[in-house]
PDB file of C-alpha atoms in Angstrom:
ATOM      1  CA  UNK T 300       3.158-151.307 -64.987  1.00 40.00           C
ATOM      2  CA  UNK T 301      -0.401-150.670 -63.965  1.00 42.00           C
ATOM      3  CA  UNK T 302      -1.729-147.402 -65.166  1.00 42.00           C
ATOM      4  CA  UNK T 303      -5.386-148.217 -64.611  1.00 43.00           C
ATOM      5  CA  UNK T 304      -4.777-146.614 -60.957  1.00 43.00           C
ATOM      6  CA  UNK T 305      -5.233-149.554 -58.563  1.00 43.00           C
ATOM      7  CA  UNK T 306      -8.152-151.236 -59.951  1.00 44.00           C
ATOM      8  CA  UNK T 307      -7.729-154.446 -58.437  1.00 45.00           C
ATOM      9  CA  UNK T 308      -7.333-156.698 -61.060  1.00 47.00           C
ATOM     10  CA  UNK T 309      -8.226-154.879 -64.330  1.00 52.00           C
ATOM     11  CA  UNK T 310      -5.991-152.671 -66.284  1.00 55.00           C
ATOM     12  CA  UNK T 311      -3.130-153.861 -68.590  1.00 60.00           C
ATOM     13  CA  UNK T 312      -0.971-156.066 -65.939  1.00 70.00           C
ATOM     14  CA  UNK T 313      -4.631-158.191 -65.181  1.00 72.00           C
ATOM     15  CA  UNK T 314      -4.691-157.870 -69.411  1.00 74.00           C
ATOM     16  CA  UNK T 315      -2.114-158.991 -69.765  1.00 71.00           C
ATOM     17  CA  UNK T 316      -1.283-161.931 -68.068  1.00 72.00           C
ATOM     18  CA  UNK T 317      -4.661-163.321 -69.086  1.00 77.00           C
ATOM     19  CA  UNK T 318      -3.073-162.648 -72.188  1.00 79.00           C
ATOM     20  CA  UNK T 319      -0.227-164.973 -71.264  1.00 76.00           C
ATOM     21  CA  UNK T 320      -2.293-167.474 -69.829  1.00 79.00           C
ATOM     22  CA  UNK T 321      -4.249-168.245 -73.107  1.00 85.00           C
ATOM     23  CA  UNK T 322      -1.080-167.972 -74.933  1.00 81.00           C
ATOM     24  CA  UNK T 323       0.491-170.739 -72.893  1.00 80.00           C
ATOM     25  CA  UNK T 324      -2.452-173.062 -72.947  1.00 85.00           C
ATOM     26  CA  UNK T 325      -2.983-172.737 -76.763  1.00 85.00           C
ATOM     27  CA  UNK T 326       0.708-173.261 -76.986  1.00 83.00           C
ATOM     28  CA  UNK T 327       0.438-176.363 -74.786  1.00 84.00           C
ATOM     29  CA  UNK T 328      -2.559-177.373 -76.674  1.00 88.00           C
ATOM     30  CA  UNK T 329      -0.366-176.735 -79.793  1.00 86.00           C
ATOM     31  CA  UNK T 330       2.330-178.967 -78.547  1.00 86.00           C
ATOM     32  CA  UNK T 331       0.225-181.939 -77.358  1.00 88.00           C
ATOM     33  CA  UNK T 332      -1.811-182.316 -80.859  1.00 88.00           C
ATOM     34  CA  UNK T 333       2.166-182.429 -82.580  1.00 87.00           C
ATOM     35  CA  UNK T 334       3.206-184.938 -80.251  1.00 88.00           C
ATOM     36  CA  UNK T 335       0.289-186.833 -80.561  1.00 89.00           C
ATOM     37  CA  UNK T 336       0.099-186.896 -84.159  1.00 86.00           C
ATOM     38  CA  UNK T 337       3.889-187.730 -84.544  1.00 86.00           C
ATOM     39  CA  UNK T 338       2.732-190.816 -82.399  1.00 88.00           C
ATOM     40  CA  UNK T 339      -0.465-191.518 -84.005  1.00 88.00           C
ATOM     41  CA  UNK T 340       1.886-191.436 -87.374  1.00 83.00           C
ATOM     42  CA  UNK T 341       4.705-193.609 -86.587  1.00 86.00           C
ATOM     43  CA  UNK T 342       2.677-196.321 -85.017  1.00 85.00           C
ATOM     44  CA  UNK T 343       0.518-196.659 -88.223  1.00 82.00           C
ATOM     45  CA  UNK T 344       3.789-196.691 -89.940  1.00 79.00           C
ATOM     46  CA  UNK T 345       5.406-199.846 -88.064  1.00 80.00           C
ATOM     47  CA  UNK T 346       1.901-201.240 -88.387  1.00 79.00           C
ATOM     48  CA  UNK T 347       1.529-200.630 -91.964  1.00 74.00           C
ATOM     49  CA  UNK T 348       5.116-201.656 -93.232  1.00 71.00           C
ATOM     50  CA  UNK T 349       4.626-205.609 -92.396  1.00 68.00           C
ATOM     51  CA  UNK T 350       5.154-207.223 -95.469  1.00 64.00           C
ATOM     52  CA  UNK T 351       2.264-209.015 -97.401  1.00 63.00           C
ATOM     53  CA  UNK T 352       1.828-211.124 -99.889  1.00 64.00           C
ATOM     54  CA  UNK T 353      -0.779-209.558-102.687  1.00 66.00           C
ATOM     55  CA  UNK T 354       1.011-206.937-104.759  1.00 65.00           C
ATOM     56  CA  UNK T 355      -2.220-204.431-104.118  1.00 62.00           C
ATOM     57  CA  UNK T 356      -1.943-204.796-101.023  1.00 69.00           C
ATOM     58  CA  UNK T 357       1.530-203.767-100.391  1.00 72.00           C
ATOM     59  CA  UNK T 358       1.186-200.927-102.694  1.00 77.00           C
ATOM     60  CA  UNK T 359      -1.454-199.598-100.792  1.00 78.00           C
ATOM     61  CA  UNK T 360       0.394-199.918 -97.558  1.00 79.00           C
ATOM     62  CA  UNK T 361       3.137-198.252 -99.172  1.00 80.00           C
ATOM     63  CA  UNK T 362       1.237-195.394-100.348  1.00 83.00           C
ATOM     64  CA  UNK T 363      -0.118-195.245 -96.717  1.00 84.00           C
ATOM     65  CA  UNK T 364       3.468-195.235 -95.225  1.00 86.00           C
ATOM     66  CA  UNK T 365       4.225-192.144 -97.408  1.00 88.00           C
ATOM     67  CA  UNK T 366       0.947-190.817 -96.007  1.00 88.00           C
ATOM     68  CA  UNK T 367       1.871-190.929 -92.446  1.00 86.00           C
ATOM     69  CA  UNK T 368       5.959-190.063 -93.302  1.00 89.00           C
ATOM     70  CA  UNK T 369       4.468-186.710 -94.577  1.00 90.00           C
ATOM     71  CA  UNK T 370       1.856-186.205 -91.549  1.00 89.00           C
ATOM     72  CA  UNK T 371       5.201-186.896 -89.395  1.00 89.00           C
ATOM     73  CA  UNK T 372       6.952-184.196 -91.026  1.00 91.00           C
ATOM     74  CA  UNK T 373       4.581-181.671 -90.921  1.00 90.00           C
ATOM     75  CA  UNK T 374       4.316-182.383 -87.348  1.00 89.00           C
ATOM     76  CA  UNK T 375       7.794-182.249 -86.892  1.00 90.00           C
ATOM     77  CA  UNK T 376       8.047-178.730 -88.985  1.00 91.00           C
ATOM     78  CA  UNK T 377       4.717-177.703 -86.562  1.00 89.00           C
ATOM     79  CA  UNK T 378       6.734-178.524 -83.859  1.00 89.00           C
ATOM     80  CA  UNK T 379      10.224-176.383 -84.952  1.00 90.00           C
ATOM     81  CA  UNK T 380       8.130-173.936 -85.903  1.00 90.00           C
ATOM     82  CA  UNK T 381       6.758-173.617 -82.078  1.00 87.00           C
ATOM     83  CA  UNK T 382      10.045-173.939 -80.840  1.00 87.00           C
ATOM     84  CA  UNK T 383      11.369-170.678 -83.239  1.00 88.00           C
ATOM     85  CA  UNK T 384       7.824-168.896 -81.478  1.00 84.00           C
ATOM     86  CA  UNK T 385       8.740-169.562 -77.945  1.00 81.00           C
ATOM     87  CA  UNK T 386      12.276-168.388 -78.347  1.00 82.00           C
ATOM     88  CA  UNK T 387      10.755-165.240 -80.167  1.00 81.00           C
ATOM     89  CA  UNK T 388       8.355-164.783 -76.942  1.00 77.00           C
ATOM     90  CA  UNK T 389      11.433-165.190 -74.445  1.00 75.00           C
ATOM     91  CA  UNK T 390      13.710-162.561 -76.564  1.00 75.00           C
ATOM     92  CA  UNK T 391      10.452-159.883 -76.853  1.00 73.00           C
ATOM     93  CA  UNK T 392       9.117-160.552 -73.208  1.00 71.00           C
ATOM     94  CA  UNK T 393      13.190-159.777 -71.804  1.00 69.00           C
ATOM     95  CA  UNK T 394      12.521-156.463 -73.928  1.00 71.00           C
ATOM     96  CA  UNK T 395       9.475-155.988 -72.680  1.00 71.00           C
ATOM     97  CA  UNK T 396      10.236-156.576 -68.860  1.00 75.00           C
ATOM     98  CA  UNK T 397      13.695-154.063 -70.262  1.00 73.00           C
ATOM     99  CA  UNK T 398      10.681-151.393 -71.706  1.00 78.00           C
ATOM    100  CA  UNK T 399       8.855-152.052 -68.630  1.00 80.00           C
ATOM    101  CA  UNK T 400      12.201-150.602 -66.637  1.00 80.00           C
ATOM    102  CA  UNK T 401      12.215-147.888 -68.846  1.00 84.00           C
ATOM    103  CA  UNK T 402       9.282-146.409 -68.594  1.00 87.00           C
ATOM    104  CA  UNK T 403       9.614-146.964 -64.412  1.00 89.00           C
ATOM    105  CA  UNK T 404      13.125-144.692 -64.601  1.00 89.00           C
ATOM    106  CA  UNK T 405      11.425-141.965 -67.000  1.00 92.00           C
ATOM    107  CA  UNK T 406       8.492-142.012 -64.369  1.00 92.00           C
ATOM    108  CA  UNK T 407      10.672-141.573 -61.442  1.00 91.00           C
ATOM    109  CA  UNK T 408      12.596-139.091 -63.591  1.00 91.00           C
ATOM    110  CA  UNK T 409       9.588-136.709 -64.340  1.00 92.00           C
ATOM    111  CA  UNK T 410       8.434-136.955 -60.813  1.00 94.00           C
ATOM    112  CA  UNK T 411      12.576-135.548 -59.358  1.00 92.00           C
ATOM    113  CA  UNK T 412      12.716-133.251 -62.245  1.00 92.00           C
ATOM    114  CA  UNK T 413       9.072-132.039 -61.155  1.00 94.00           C
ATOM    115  CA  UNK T 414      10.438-131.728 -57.591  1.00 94.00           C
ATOM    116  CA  UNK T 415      13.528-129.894 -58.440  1.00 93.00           C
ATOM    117  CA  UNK T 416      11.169-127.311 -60.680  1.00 93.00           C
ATOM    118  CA  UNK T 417       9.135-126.600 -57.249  1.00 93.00           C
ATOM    119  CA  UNK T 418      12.433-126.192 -55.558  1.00 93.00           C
ATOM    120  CA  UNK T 419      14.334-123.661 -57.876  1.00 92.00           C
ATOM    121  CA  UNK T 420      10.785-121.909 -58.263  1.00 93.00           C
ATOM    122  CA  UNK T 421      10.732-121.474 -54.488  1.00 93.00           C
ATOM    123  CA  UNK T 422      14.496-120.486 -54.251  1.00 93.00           C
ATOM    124  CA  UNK T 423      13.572-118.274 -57.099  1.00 91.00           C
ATOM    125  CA  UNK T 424      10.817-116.280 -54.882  1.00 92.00           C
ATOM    126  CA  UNK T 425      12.969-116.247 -51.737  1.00 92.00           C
ATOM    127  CA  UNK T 426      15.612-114.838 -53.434  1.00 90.00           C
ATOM    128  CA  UNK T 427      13.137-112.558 -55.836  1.00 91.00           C
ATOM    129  CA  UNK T 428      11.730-111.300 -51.978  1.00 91.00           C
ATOM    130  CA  UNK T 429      15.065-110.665 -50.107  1.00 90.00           C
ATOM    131  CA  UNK T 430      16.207-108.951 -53.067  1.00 89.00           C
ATOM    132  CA  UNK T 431      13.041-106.649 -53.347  1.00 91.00           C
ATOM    133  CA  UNK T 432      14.131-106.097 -48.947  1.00 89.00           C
ATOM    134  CA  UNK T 433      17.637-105.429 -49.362  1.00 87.00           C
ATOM    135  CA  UNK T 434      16.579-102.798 -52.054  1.00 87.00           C
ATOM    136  CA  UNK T 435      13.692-101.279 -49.814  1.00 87.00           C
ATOM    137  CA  UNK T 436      16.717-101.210 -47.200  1.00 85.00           C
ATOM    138  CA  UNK T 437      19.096 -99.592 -49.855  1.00 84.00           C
ATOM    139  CA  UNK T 438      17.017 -96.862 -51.175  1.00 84.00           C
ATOM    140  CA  UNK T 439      15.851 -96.019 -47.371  1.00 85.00           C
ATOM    141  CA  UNK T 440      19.363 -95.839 -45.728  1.00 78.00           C
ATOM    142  CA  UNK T 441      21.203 -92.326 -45.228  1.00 69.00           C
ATOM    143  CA  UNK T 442      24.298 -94.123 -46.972  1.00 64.00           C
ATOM    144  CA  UNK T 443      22.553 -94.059 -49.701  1.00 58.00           C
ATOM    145  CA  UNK T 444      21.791 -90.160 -49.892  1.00 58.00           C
ATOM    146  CA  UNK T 445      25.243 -89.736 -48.417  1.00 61.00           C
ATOM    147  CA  UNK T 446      26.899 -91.545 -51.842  1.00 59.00           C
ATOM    148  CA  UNK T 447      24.352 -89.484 -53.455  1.00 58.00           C
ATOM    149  CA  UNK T 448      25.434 -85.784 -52.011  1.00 57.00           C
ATOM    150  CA  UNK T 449      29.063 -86.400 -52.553  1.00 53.00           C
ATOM    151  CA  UNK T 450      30.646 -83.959 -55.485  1.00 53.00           C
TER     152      UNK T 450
END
């Protein structure tokens, strides 16, 4: 809902979705470095679990595999955790568009209950000025003095 009066652009709806737009892309961004790093990982890991003769040397390759098992997970966790964020964002922006509905109705509300005041204040004079006639009428008629005269 644009309160900023028809600026063309600006106000909170032009806020907003640039709001939205930056949110996406860091959220893309988000989910392309996870992916990338789950790759990254598990291709070092198949690389780096050939087995080799020298006893160093497979220790080290086996400290290395836990290396990139952990990076894996963390990317994996990263990318739950984005998951649990966009389905967060899709439940708050439904209440949002819901609030947005809201406040439309209690707009359109104020503006008939306005109406209706400017209505029944009108009514209210008519009726206050036919009243004010029919007594000018009453207290000038000869019935009047005739009720009046009566014993």
């Amino acid at each position: 809902m644009n309160k900023g009066g028809g600026g063309g652009g600006s106000g909170p709806t032009a806020a907003a979705a640039a709001a939205a737009a930056q949110k996406q892309k860091a959220l893309l961004q988000r989910v392309e470095n996870d992916v990338s790093s789950l790759v990254d990982n598990f291709t070092n890991l198949v690389n780096v679990s050939r087995v080799n003769e020298p006893l160093v040397k497979n220790q080290q390759e086996a400290l290395t595999m836990e290396v990139r098992a952990a990076k894996m997970v963390q990317a994996s966790d990263s990318l739950l955790k984005l998951v649990s964020e966009l389905k967060q964002t899709a439940i708050f922006s439904g209440f949002a568009s819901l609030n947005d509905h809201v406040e439309r109705r209690i707009s359109e509300f104020n503006k008939l209950s306005e109406k209706t005041d400017t209505t029944l204040s009108s009514i209210g004079e008519e009726a206050a000025a036919s009243l004010k006639e029919l007594e000018s009428h009453f207290y000038s008629s000869a019935e009047k003095d005739s009720r009046h005269s009566l014993p």
